[in-house]
Amino acid sequence: MLTLFAFAYISSVWLIGGSNVCGAAMGGREDPKSDCVLTNCEKLSNDIGKAECCGNQVCTGAELCCGGQAFNPEEGTCCEVDNGHNKTAVTKGLSQKVSSCCGLKAYNKLNDICCESNIAAKPGPNAKCCGKVAFDKHTHLCCGPHNNKTFLQKDSSGHVCCGHKQYNPKTECCHEMNGSLEPMQINSSSCVQNQKPSSLLICKETTFCICGSKRSSSCDKNQPKSQCCCTPERYEGVLTVYDPSAHICCDGCVTGRKPWKDQCFGQTSYCLAQSGVLCRKGTLYKYRDDGEVCSAGGTHPSPEQHYCGRELYLPEEDICCHGQRHANNGNSHCCGGEAYNISDPKKKCCAARLYNLTGQSGEKYYNCCGSLLQNIESVCCSSEFNEVLYSKKSGFGCCGHQYFNASLWSCCAGRLSPAKNQNKSINESKLLSINNLNESDLCNKMQIGTVDSVSLNSIVFRDVLEIHGRNATMTHLALPHILKTPDCCSFPKLTPGKIYFFDGKNVFADFIHDSVLQSLYFIFSKCYGP
Ligand SMILES: *[C@@H]1O[C@H](CO)[C@@H](O)[C@H](O)[C@H]1NC(C)=O
Ligand SMILES: *[C@@H]1O[C@H](CO)[C@@H](O)[C@H](O)[C@H]1NC(C)=O
Ligand SMILES: *[C@@H]1O[C@H](CO)[C@@H](O)[C@H](O)[C@H]1NC(C)=O
Ligand SMILES: *[C@@H]1O[C@H](CO)[C@@H](O)[C@H](O)[C@H]1NC(C)=O
Ligand SMILES: *[C@@H]1O[C@H](CO)[C@@H](O)[C@H](O)[C@H]1NC(C)=O
Ligand SMILES: *[C@@H]1O[C@H](CO)[C@@H](O)[C@H](O)[C@H]1NC(C)=O
Ligand SMILES: *[C@@H]1O[C@H](CO)[C@@H](O)[C@H](O)[C@H]1NC(C)=O
Ligand SMILES: *[C@@H]1O[C@H](CO)[C@@H](O)[C@H](O)[C@H]1NC(C)=O
Ligand SMILES: *[C@@H]1O[C@H](CO)[C@@H](O)[C@H](O)[C@H]1NC(C)=O
Ligand SMILES: *[C@@H]1O[C@H](CO)[C@@H](O)[C@H](O)[C@H]1NC(C)=O
Ligand SMILES: *[C@@H]1O[C@H](CO)[C@@H](O)[C@H](O)[C@H]1NC(C)=O
């Protein structure tokens, strides 16, 4: 029983690894049993952090392979076209987390549309393709059979297609006559038996869905992964754009398919991102449930020995960072496989990637966005599930981790809905990271608590502790603790029952640590010093 369980557990780890380590193809679509996991792991155990995973190229950190080209999926997208001879291309500047492929080019489905291999800006939130042309289905129609479409301006909002023409279903019917379709007066004899079923469920394979309230509640419910099923009715109320392979839409609400954090968060290579993973004889192991100590070479260590990866190490003199041993000469914190001095203002650790801030421009502006460093030309949009770096565009704003064109969408509390008034200022909503707070904000007074409930203009927290980072103390606050949110739209979407940091104005999450204990350790290490 135990063995069986352990085996199942290892297999599932292996599967997750397969989708993250050195994927031969792209996120979620590749063969999970890629041999790459094993060979990569063997190499990692020799030289952790670097592995030959892409032809002859050496991949570092979280890089993946695209054809023969190594790339970082946070900075680019790999597109593949199977047209007899395999072709691949990397589109730079668009994270694979929010992109889709249009032929060999990647694009963001939220703001752009792919029409027969052409990428066009969406003319409206519900844009569709008419051949190579993108159109707004509220103002235009694309009528006719598959290969011979006619592009029409709608005579009224109620008009729909009838063959190459349009008709108003309230006053006309669409009548088939001698193999072609013609609009006819509704009181004409031809129209009498013309009735069609109204609420069909349309299912299609997609990487992008819209979750709305009530009327579209059947959207995606109980559907297999990557299927978006909707009634062909118009959406109403507040809409959320989501990725059906990661989330599920139930009664108008989007929730994670797998609520645990690492599923949504860890985008980096499995071997590097997870502590406690050992590579032995080409197999991935996590800390095992059966109590066996998994160590290098298959030999059991003696009672006082500790291993760091394959090497012995002395915990009093060394520090072990994800299988790499370093001398602990003041660099007592790990960032991925490297050790660093957390008080050194010239070092920044972004999701297991260590940056040297010396010699770079824009000195004062060093925010992390996932494992990337944000600069003046980029924007970081973040939600509880993801942090995504985008190239800055005017007229765009963040809504959770999505970067939206404000002519198309408006954002309230992390939810997108079709834009109503295109003239107002752009409202953004994103979840900030405590890792990007400067010392004066992080170290003075910070609260942490569990969200109990959220209303339009306040958030109720429980289990609230006030953290004084500077003197490394905490006090508990009396309940109820209420945070006023006069502009609720600009607040991120918060999940009741989850723990957040907050000050008088903003709510923060910790994207880089796995537990509250680690977060507190980070704050005290950073703030409390002799
Ligand atoms: C294209 O790649 C697939 C696997 O990714 C392979 O099975 C197929 O043989 C390749 N086709 C050509 C023409 O190389
Ligand atoms: C934003 O959307 C509007 C409306 O469709 C479009 O005209 C504009 O080109 C888009 N902006 C960008 C930068 O794509
Ligand atoms: C396309 O439709 C038009 C009518 O709008 C027709 O005259 C033409 O023959 C059609 N072409 C093809 C290739 O079917
Ligand atoms: C349809 O075809 C029938 C016989 O083939 C013919 O009598 C009738 O006139 C045709 N109607 C139209 C509108 O062309
Ligand atoms: C159909 O109704 C319209 C007005 O709704 C009327 O003008 C027309 O004469 C009617 N035609 C027939 C065949 O009844
Ligand atoms: C860590 O960095 C801080 C700031 O640069 C420095 O004052 C401190 O001496 C360093 N600690 C060690 C042990 O090197
Ligand atoms: C970072 O800077 C230190 C000196 O401050 C240097 O020794 C080290 O090699 C640099 N690391 C990288 C990756 O540039
Ligand atoms: C919208 O903004 C434009 C300029 O950005 C201005 O000319 C126009 O009057 C505004 N319309 C409304 C209704 O405020
Ligand atoms: C922005 O938010 C304010 C208040 O939260 C709201 O009144 C305004 O309509 C919003 N603007 C847009 C474009 O959504
Ligand atoms: C810290 O950041 C806040 C804004 O988040 C800014 O107002 C403040 O001046 C910064 N303090 C320092 C010391 O950089
Ligand atoms: C810790 O610092 C806060 C202000 O940051 C102060 O109010 C509090 O009294 C200090 N506590 C101790 C024990 O020094």
XYZ file of C-alpha atoms and ligand atoms in Angstrom:
684
model
C 0.000 0.000 0.000
C 2.714 2.373 1.050
C 4.923 1.423 -1.868
C 2.055 1.856 -4.267
C 1.325 5.273 -2.892
C 4.948 6.325 -3.052
C 5.162 5.166 -6.627
C 2.039 7.067 -7.587
C 3.412 10.117 -5.886
C 6.709 9.916 -7.712
C 4.929 9.444 -11.021
C 2.899 12.535 -10.469
C 5.989 14.499 -9.572
C 7.548 13.201 -12.708
C 4.615 14.407 -14.749
C 4.809 17.866 -13.297
C 8.515 17.841 -13.940
C 7.908 16.849 -17.517
C 5.895 19.912 -18.169
C 8.402 22.266 -16.651
C 11.868 20.951 -17.193
C 13.227 21.432 -20.656
C 9.919 20.937 -22.433
C 10.534 20.024 -26.027
C 7.319 21.742 -26.968
C 5.332 24.359 -25.118
C 3.528 24.836 -21.821
C 0.885 22.223 -21.347
C 0.907 20.840 -24.840
C 3.952 18.655 -24.914
C 4.295 14.974 -24.348
C 4.583 14.695 -20.564
C 6.835 11.681 -20.813
C 9.603 13.546 -22.538
C 12.969 11.909 -22.012
C 14.283 15.359 -21.363
C 13.367 15.136 -17.692
C 15.719 12.292 -17.110
C 18.663 13.464 -19.138
C 18.272 16.981 -17.839
C 18.195 15.746 -14.297
C 21.315 13.669 -14.715
C 23.103 16.693 -16.001
C 21.699 18.875 -13.273
C 23.122 16.606 -10.646
C 26.558 17.228 -12.109
C 26.213 20.914 -12.653
C 23.033 22.151 -11.095
C 21.598 25.283 -12.645
C 23.004 24.598 -16.064
C 21.990 21.863 -18.410
C 22.380 21.069 -22.045
C 18.736 20.912 -22.928
C 18.477 22.459 -26.329
C 20.493 20.905 -29.091
C 24.029 21.810 -28.129
C 22.970 24.893 -26.217
C 23.219 25.155 -22.480
C 19.990 26.240 -20.833
C 20.152 28.148 -17.600
C 17.547 28.363 -14.885
C 14.064 28.226 -16.254
C 14.866 28.196 -19.948
C 13.007 25.944 -22.322
C 13.793 24.720 -25.791
C 12.116 25.940 -28.962
C 13.382 24.035 -31.945
C 17.078 24.536 -31.437
C 16.732 27.807 -29.563
C 16.791 28.214 -25.791
C 14.364 30.796 -24.409
C 12.835 31.898 -21.116
C 9.043 31.375 -21.146
C 8.604 34.452 -18.954
C 10.176 36.602 -21.672
C 9.087 34.917 -24.845
C 6.783 32.402 -26.469
C 7.615 29.424 -28.639
C 5.337 28.801 -31.601
C 5.389 25.739 -33.742
C 3.869 25.139 -37.138
C 3.613 21.634 -38.470
C 3.651 22.127 -42.196
C 5.464 18.983 -43.224
C 8.874 20.259 -42.219
C 8.892 21.231 -38.563
C 9.234 24.930 -37.937
C 9.507 26.858 -34.712
C 9.976 30.490 -33.767
C 10.326 32.480 -30.551
C 8.329 35.696 -30.167
C 10.209 37.914 -27.764
C 8.560 40.184 -25.207
C 5.405 38.167 -24.585
C 5.263 35.672 -21.740
C 4.095 32.198 -22.638
C 1.704 32.377 -19.655
C -0.602 34.778 -21.474
C 0.026 34.096 -25.128
C -1.374 32.041 -27.938
C 0.149 31.258 -31.288
C -0.997 32.579 -34.626
C 1.101 30.568 -37.017
C 4.655 31.215 -35.892
C 3.873 34.487 -34.133
C 2.622 34.785 -30.573
C -0.083 37.217 -29.504
C -2.263 38.060 -26.513
C -5.813 36.853 -27.061
C -7.182 39.429 -24.686
C -6.443 42.370 -26.979
C -5.610 40.845 -30.343
C -7.155 38.255 -32.597
C -5.697 35.773 -35.065
C -7.534 35.681 -38.376
C -6.137 33.203 -40.885
C -2.566 33.720 -39.652
C -2.940 37.508 -39.428
C -2.748 39.178 -36.025
C -5.063 42.179 -35.718
C -6.021 44.455 -32.826
C -9.527 43.555 -31.701
C -12.035 46.173 -32.808
C -14.249 45.209 -29.840
C -14.176 42.861 -26.848
C -16.173 40.222 -28.707
C -14.282 40.490 -31.962
C -14.515 37.684 -34.506
C -12.792 36.866 -37.750
C -14.287 37.243 -41.190
C -11.685 35.651 -43.371
C -8.527 37.625 -42.681
C -10.464 40.592 -41.293
C -11.292 41.135 -37.619
C -14.690 42.593 -36.856
C -16.825 43.564 -33.889
C -19.869 41.312 -33.812
C -21.929 44.031 -32.178
C -21.674 46.260 -35.217
C -20.922 43.905 -38.096
C -21.818 40.514 -39.492
C -19.869 37.975 -41.440
C -22.341 36.042 -43.528
C -22.222 33.200 -45.999
C -20.761 29.719 -46.292
C -17.352 28.803 -44.951
C -15.223 29.755 -47.940
C -17.220 32.644 -49.282
C -17.960 35.169 -46.548
C -19.548 38.560 -46.962
C -18.760 41.325 -44.479
C -21.829 43.409 -43.604
C -22.592 46.347 -41.350
C -25.522 45.406 -39.107
C -28.795 47.137 -39.982
C -29.782 46.842 -36.321
C -28.332 45.186 -33.222
C -30.864 42.379 -33.665
C -29.913 41.486 -37.219
C -28.331 38.105 -37.919
C -27.110 36.280 -41.017
C -29.213 34.632 -43.650
C -27.003 33.278 -46.387
C -25.039 36.215 -47.731
C -27.658 38.630 -46.426
C -28.941 39.686 -43.036
C -32.386 39.674 -41.514
C -34.259 40.760 -38.425
C -35.687 37.660 -36.702
C -38.501 39.732 -35.175
C -39.986 40.685 -38.530
C -38.467 38.206 -40.955
C -37.482 34.587 -41.276
C -34.603 33.029 -43.137
C -36.075 30.742 -45.730
C -34.278 28.106 -47.736
C -35.260 28.155 -51.357
C -33.622 26.230 -54.180
C -30.437 25.732 -52.173
C -29.990 29.341 -51.204
C -31.161 31.315 -48.176
C -33.352 34.381 -48.434
C -34.927 36.696 -45.838
C -38.711 36.720 -46.070
C -41.509 38.645 -44.351
C -42.487 36.789 -41.168
C -46.164 36.663 -42.135
C -45.412 35.119 -45.545
C -46.394 31.484 -46.048
C -42.746 30.422 -46.515
C -41.939 31.462 -42.975
C -44.533 29.458 -41.122
C -42.672 26.201 -40.391
C -39.330 27.902 -39.937
C -38.375 27.429 -36.295
C -34.906 26.835 -34.948
C -33.723 25.683 -31.515
C -32.541 28.592 -29.405
C -30.116 27.679 -26.674
C -27.630 25.258 -28.156
C -24.421 24.632 -26.275
C -21.418 25.473 -28.389
C -18.198 23.773 -27.313
C -14.841 24.535 -28.719
C -11.216 23.843 -28.014
C -9.705 27.065 -26.793
C -7.099 28.596 -24.540
C -9.202 31.560 -23.554
C -12.719 31.786 -22.166
C -15.014 34.375 -20.734
C -16.780 33.700 -17.495
C -19.862 35.780 -16.882
C -22.723 35.965 -14.467
C -25.974 34.012 -14.407
C -26.924 33.676 -18.042
C -23.635 32.128 -19.041
C -23.445 29.968 -15.942
C -23.308 26.836 -18.039
C -20.012 28.045 -19.472
C -17.391 25.419 -19.005
C -19.078 23.726 -16.085
C -18.009 20.092 -15.863
C -16.240 20.377 -19.157
C -12.954 18.649 -19.826
C -9.799 20.722 -19.853
C -9.436 23.339 -22.579
C -13.077 23.256 -23.566
C -15.129 26.361 -23.477
C -18.837 25.748 -23.638
C -21.253 28.577 -23.798
C -24.787 29.233 -24.729
C -24.834 31.501 -27.752
C -26.588 34.163 -25.724
C -25.028 37.484 -25.113
C -22.942 37.868 -21.969
C -24.258 40.046 -19.213
C -22.846 41.673 -16.136
C -19.270 41.337 -14.972
C -17.078 39.138 -17.092
C -13.751 37.534 -16.331
C -11.312 36.341 -18.906
C -9.586 33.123 -17.954
C -7.563 30.217 -19.233
C -9.691 27.059 -19.163
C -6.728 24.752 -18.798
C -5.906 26.366 -15.466
C -9.234 27.586 -14.170
C -12.835 26.672 -14.137
C -15.884 28.854 -14.452
C -18.762 27.913 -12.162
C -21.817 30.097 -11.949
C -19.943 33.113 -13.152
C -16.968 32.695 -10.835
C -13.479 31.668 -11.800
C -11.610 29.328 -9.495
C -8.350 27.485 -9.892
C -8.571 23.947 -11.183
C -5.852 23.011 -8.724
C -5.901 25.369 -5.791
C -2.508 24.626 -4.311
C -0.044 27.337 -4.903
C 2.863 25.642 -6.644
C 0.594 24.506 -9.422
C -0.215 28.075 -10.267
C 3.039 29.579 -9.351
C 6.126 27.534 -10.039
C 7.034 28.227 -13.616
C 10.662 27.394 -13.223
C 12.362 24.105 -13.746
C 11.275 21.555 -11.190
C 14.710 20.527 -10.086
C 15.674 24.082 -9.303
C 12.474 25.489 -7.941
C 11.731 22.848 -5.351
C 13.906 22.325 -2.384
C 14.177 18.772 -1.216
C 14.366 17.360 -4.683
C 17.248 15.058 -5.290
C 18.394 13.741 -8.587
C 19.567 10.193 -8.274
C 20.337 7.900 -11.164
C 18.275 10.089 -13.387
C 15.128 9.981 -11.295
C 13.322 12.783 -9.581
C 12.615 12.262 -5.911
C 10.830 14.471 -3.511
C 11.095 13.972 0.228
C 9.603 10.601 0.528
C 6.645 9.686 2.640
C 8.029 6.277 3.571
C 10.789 7.794 5.623
C 13.665 6.650 3.451
C 16.463 9.166 3.275
C 17.169 9.720 -0.356
C 20.798 10.541 -0.891
C 23.471 10.547 -3.513
C 24.967 7.325 -4.759
C 22.452 5.207 -2.908
C 24.546 5.024 0.254
C 23.030 5.984 3.543
C 24.805 8.903 5.177
C 26.286 8.427 8.604
C 24.276 9.990 11.460
C 26.149 13.286 11.664
C 26.615 13.838 7.955
C 24.441 16.082 5.836
C 24.254 16.124 2.098
C 23.832 19.097 -0.161
C 22.903 17.622 -3.488
C 25.614 15.010 -3.985
C 28.129 16.685 -1.761
C 28.699 16.380 1.919
C 28.410 19.677 3.731
C 28.917 21.156 7.168
C 25.835 23.118 8.234
C 27.879 25.243 10.617
C 30.282 26.433 7.938
C 28.397 26.051 4.695
C 25.023 26.936 3.348
C 23.143 24.584 1.051
C 21.046 26.282 -1.620
C 19.016 23.904 -3.732
C 21.719 21.321 -3.894
C 24.628 23.757 -4.204
C 27.095 24.198 -1.400
C 28.519 27.622 -0.544
C 30.760 28.896 2.189
C 28.618 30.794 4.665
C 30.665 33.961 4.927
C 27.831 36.373 5.516
C 25.873 35.170 2.522
C 23.378 33.342 4.612
C 20.313 33.448 2.407
C 19.561 31.329 -0.620
C 18.324 32.552 -3.953
C 17.854 29.503 -6.127
C 21.202 27.773 -6.111
C 23.115 30.855 -5.038
C 23.823 32.328 -1.622
C 23.714 36.060 -0.941
C 23.725 38.725 1.748
C 20.101 39.779 2.178
C 21.146 43.169 3.601
C 23.168 44.028 0.519
C 21.134 46.658 -1.340
C 22.907 45.775 -4.589
C 21.482 42.251 -4.668
C 17.926 41.371 -5.567
C 16.452 37.892 -5.526
C 13.550 37.412 -7.929
C 11.940 33.969 -7.643
C 15.174 31.992 -7.319
C 17.136 34.225 -9.694
C 19.768 36.515 -8.212
C 20.456 39.902 -9.789
C 23.407 42.243 -9.402
C 22.017 45.729 -9.385
C 25.342 47.443 -9.973
C 26.023 49.061 -13.295
C 22.428 48.972 -14.478
C 20.485 52.070 -15.377
C 17.509 53.465 -13.501
C 19.060 52.724 -10.116
C 15.992 53.369 -7.990
C 13.663 51.114 -9.903
C 14.324 47.464 -9.309
C 11.147 45.506 -8.946
C 10.843 41.805 -9.455
C 8.238 40.377 -11.781
C 8.314 36.638 -11.359
C 11.949 35.748 -11.909
C 12.506 38.822 -14.097
C 13.646 42.300 -13.220
C 11.234 45.011 -14.251
C 12.579 48.147 -15.935
C 11.150 51.486 -17.013
C 9.904 50.123 -20.352
C 8.014 47.241 -18.828
C 4.923 46.689 -16.735
C 4.342 43.914 -14.236
C 0.777 42.675 -13.883
C 0.154 40.323 -11.005
C -2.607 38.214 -9.545
C -2.621 35.491 -6.987
C -1.818 33.004 -9.711
C 0.781 34.742 -11.817
C 3.151 37.618 -12.302
C 3.633 38.565 -15.939
C 5.967 41.145 -17.468
C 4.704 43.118 -20.470
C 6.161 45.802 -22.720
C 4.565 49.093 -21.741
C 1.814 50.385 -24.052
C -0.187 53.552 -23.663
C -3.892 53.047 -23.135
C -3.278 49.696 -21.456
C -3.637 48.698 -17.807
C -3.244 45.727 -15.479
C -6.143 43.628 -14.337
C -4.688 40.882 -12.207
C -1.949 39.390 -14.380
C -3.658 40.455 -17.607
C -2.608 43.595 -19.496
C -5.662 44.988 -21.191
C -6.410 47.528 -23.916
C -8.664 50.032 -22.155
C -10.559 50.710 -25.390
C -11.796 47.141 -25.161
C -11.977 46.298 -21.493
C -12.456 47.894 -18.111
C -11.264 46.375 -14.872
C -12.798 46.213 -11.436
C -11.329 44.189 -8.567
C -9.374 41.930 -10.863
C -12.257 41.250 -13.213
C -12.495 42.387 -16.815
C -15.666 43.441 -18.520
C -16.268 45.055 -21.894
C -15.414 48.752 -21.755
C -18.361 51.044 -21.276
C -16.913 54.508 -21.466
C -13.699 54.824 -23.389
C -12.901 58.294 -22.110
C -12.260 57.801 -18.434
C -8.918 57.112 -16.861
C -7.803 53.503 -16.764
C -8.611 51.680 -13.560
C -6.076 49.052 -12.679
C -6.149 46.282 -10.130
C -3.192 44.148 -9.246
C -1.863 42.256 -6.298
C 1.381 43.834 -5.111
C 4.333 41.838 -3.875
C 6.036 42.428 -0.531
C 9.290 41.570 -2.263
C 9.081 44.897 -4.090
C 8.482 47.064 -1.039
C 11.351 49.338 -0.120
C 12.818 49.217 3.311
C 10.873 52.120 4.780
C 7.565 50.577 3.745
C 8.411 47.001 4.628
C 10.149 47.564 7.929
C 8.040 50.038 9.863
C 4.586 48.656 10.309
C 2.981 45.898 8.332
C -0.024 43.773 9.091
C -0.753 40.199 8.228
C -4.109 38.500 8.499
C -6.612 36.081 7.052
C -9.334 37.553 4.847
C -12.699 36.796 6.398
C -15.004 38.598 4.021
C -14.960 41.257 1.355
C -17.656 43.844 0.702
C -17.823 46.729 -1.737
C -16.094 49.142 0.582
C -14.250 47.156 3.211
C -12.345 43.971 3.926
C -12.646 42.122 7.234
C -9.515 40.358 8.459
C -9.026 37.954 11.333
C -5.888 36.546 12.991
C -4.247 39.926 12.497
C -0.662 40.442 13.596
C 1.173 43.722 13.361
C 4.769 43.258 12.306
C 7.474 45.698 13.330
C 10.276 44.556 11.098
C 12.762 47.074 12.382
C 12.765 45.694 15.905
C 11.688 42.173 14.886
C 8.532 42.131 16.984
C 4.903 41.307 16.403
C 1.737 42.122 18.291
C -1.734 40.707 17.843
C -4.544 43.135 17.083
C -8.055 43.101 18.468
C -10.856 41.855 16.240
C -12.592 42.713 14.069
C -9.964 44.333 11.913
C -11.499 46.213 9.034
C -9.636 47.706 6.090
C -11.658 50.395 4.316
C -11.585 50.237 0.550
C -13.255 53.408 -0.748
C -12.282 52.546 -4.320
C -13.003 48.845 -4.363
C -12.322 48.497 -8.093
C -8.656 49.191 -7.663
C -8.277 46.436 -5.086
C -7.161 43.029 -6.263
C -9.399 40.038 -6.120
C -8.920 38.457 -2.695
C -9.865 34.972 -1.623
C -11.543 34.590 1.776
C -9.590 32.208 3.972
C -6.235 33.172 2.492
C -3.498 35.107 4.240
C -2.363 38.492 2.976
C -0.105 41.299 4.083
C -1.533 44.787 4.230
C -0.842 48.301 5.407
C -3.275 51.183 5.705
C -3.697 51.449 1.916
C -2.738 48.294 0.054
C -2.918 44.544 0.204
C 0.157 42.488 -0.657
C 1.015 38.880 -1.323
C 4.323 37.114 -1.025
C 4.941 35.415 -4.342
C 8.383 34.114 -3.613
C 8.031 32.272 -0.343
C 6.150 29.074 0.281
C 4.917 29.730 3.787
C 4.079 32.560 6.159
C 7.018 31.507 8.296
C 9.381 32.051 5.380
C 7.791 35.429 4.686
C 8.283 36.548 8.291
C 11.835 35.250 8.265
C 12.452 37.267 5.112
C 11.036 40.466 6.639
C 12.940 40.152 9.896
C 16.174 39.254 8.095
C 15.804 42.256 5.868
C 14.717 44.765 8.489
C 16.320 43.806 11.764
C 19.999 44.414 11.893
C 22.661 45.441 14.347
C 7.995 16.867 -36.484
O 8.118 16.685 -35.083
C 7.441 15.553 -34.565
C 7.628 15.512 -33.084
O 7.695 16.785 -32.558
C 7.993 14.283 -35.207
O 7.238 13.176 -34.754
C 7.882 14.398 -36.709
O 8.482 13.277 -37.318
C 8.566 15.660 -37.218
N 8.358 15.808 -38.651
C 9.370 16.074 -39.486
C 8.983 16.190 -40.918
O 10.506 16.215 -39.107
C -6.733 49.093 -28.545
O -8.025 48.818 -29.032
C -8.505 49.767 -29.978
C -9.950 49.404 -30.283
O -10.017 48.223 -30.961
C -7.622 49.728 -31.217
O -8.066 50.693 -32.134
C -6.187 50.037 -30.802
O -5.327 49.900 -31.921
C -5.745 49.065 -29.715
N -4.432 49.471 -29.257
C -3.357 48.691 -29.426
C -2.055 49.271 -28.974
O -3.423 47.577 -29.901
C -19.723 33.659 -53.387
O -20.993 34.215 -53.143
C -21.488 35.069 -54.179
C -22.806 35.624 -53.715
O -22.607 36.547 -52.710
C -21.649 34.249 -55.474
O -22.053 35.100 -56.498
C -20.301 33.619 -55.802
O -20.455 32.767 -56.932
C -19.783 32.806 -54.639
N -18.462 32.301 -54.955
C -18.091 31.056 -54.727
C -16.687 30.697 -55.063
O -18.871 30.221 -54.283
C -37.124 27.192 -57.400
O -37.104 26.064 -58.275
C -38.381 25.711 -58.765
C -38.246 24.441 -59.573
O -36.931 24.003 -59.665
C -38.914 26.860 -59.637
O -40.203 26.528 -60.088
C -38.963 28.119 -58.799
O -39.324 29.214 -59.592
C -37.602 28.391 -58.194
N -37.735 29.556 -57.314
C -36.874 30.566 -57.310
C -37.166 31.673 -56.396
O -35.906 30.592 -58.080
C -47.275 41.266 -43.708
O -47.323 42.271 -42.701
C -47.038 43.574 -43.148
C -47.061 44.521 -41.984
O -46.575 43.870 -40.847
C -48.106 43.999 -44.173
O -47.774 45.256 -44.649
C -48.133 43.005 -45.294
O -49.204 43.277 -46.182
C -48.341 41.583 -44.769
N -48.239 40.620 -45.872
C -49.011 39.559 -45.941
C -48.770 38.664 -47.145
O -49.880 39.325 -45.134
C 25.895 42.436 4.190
O 25.661 43.627 3.468
C 25.571 44.773 4.293
C 25.206 45.950 3.407
O 26.049 46.029 2.295
C 26.893 44.990 5.024
O 26.780 46.103 5.856
C 27.207 43.749 5.840
O 28.475 43.880 6.415
C 27.192 42.512 4.960
N 27.369 41.360 5.806
C 28.364 40.518 5.654
C 28.452 39.449 6.667
O 29.161 40.615 4.715
C 27.974 40.587 -9.141
O 28.834 41.548 -8.566
C 29.901 40.997 -7.809
C 30.697 42.138 -7.256
O 29.855 43.030 -6.603
C 30.756 40.111 -8.715
O 31.755 39.514 -7.960
C 29.890 39.030 -9.349
O 30.644 38.285 -10.269
C 28.712 39.657 -10.071
N 27.858 38.610 -10.546
C 27.290 38.648 -11.742
C 26.416 37.497 -12.096
O 27.471 39.563 -12.525
C -13.410 62.105 -24.796
O -12.024 62.480 -24.880
C -11.729 63.244 -26.020
C -10.247 63.538 -26.012
O -9.537 62.537 -25.392
C -12.552 64.538 -26.022
O -12.295 65.254 -27.218
C -14.023 64.192 -25.927
O -14.789 65.384 -25.803
C -14.294 63.309 -24.711
N -15.701 62.910 -24.698
C -16.432 62.922 -23.591
C -17.840 62.462 -23.735
O -15.980 63.249 -22.510
C -12.892 53.696 -12.433
O -13.327 53.545 -11.106
C -14.221 54.538 -10.668
C -14.524 54.330 -9.199
O -14.051 53.130 -8.748
C -15.487 54.467 -11.508
O -16.383 55.482 -11.115
C -15.111 54.649 -12.970
O -16.258 54.479 -13.777
C -14.078 53.636 -13.379
N -13.642 53.877 -14.744
C -13.605 52.915 -15.669
C -13.121 53.332 -17.017
O -13.955 51.787 -15.431
C 9.512 53.838 -0.637
O 8.462 53.711 -1.582
C 7.432 54.674 -1.416
C 6.383 54.370 -2.451
O 6.047 53.039 -2.430
C 7.994 56.073 -1.591
O 6.971 57.009 -1.366
C 9.129 56.287 -0.622
O 9.727 57.534 -0.884
C 10.166 55.201 -0.770
N 11.175 55.375 0.228
C 12.468 55.252 -0.044
C 13.384 55.455 1.099
O 12.885 55.004 -1.156
C 8.906 48.305 17.688
O 8.787 49.381 16.781
C 7.560 50.058 16.805
C 7.592 51.114 15.736
O 8.107 50.624 14.554
C 7.309 50.640 18.174
O 6.031 51.240 18.205
C 7.363 49.539 19.189
O 7.230 50.084 20.489
C 8.677 48.808 19.109
N 8.650 47.699 20.013
C 9.697 47.383 20.750
C 9.540 46.227 21.665
O 10.728 48.013 20.694
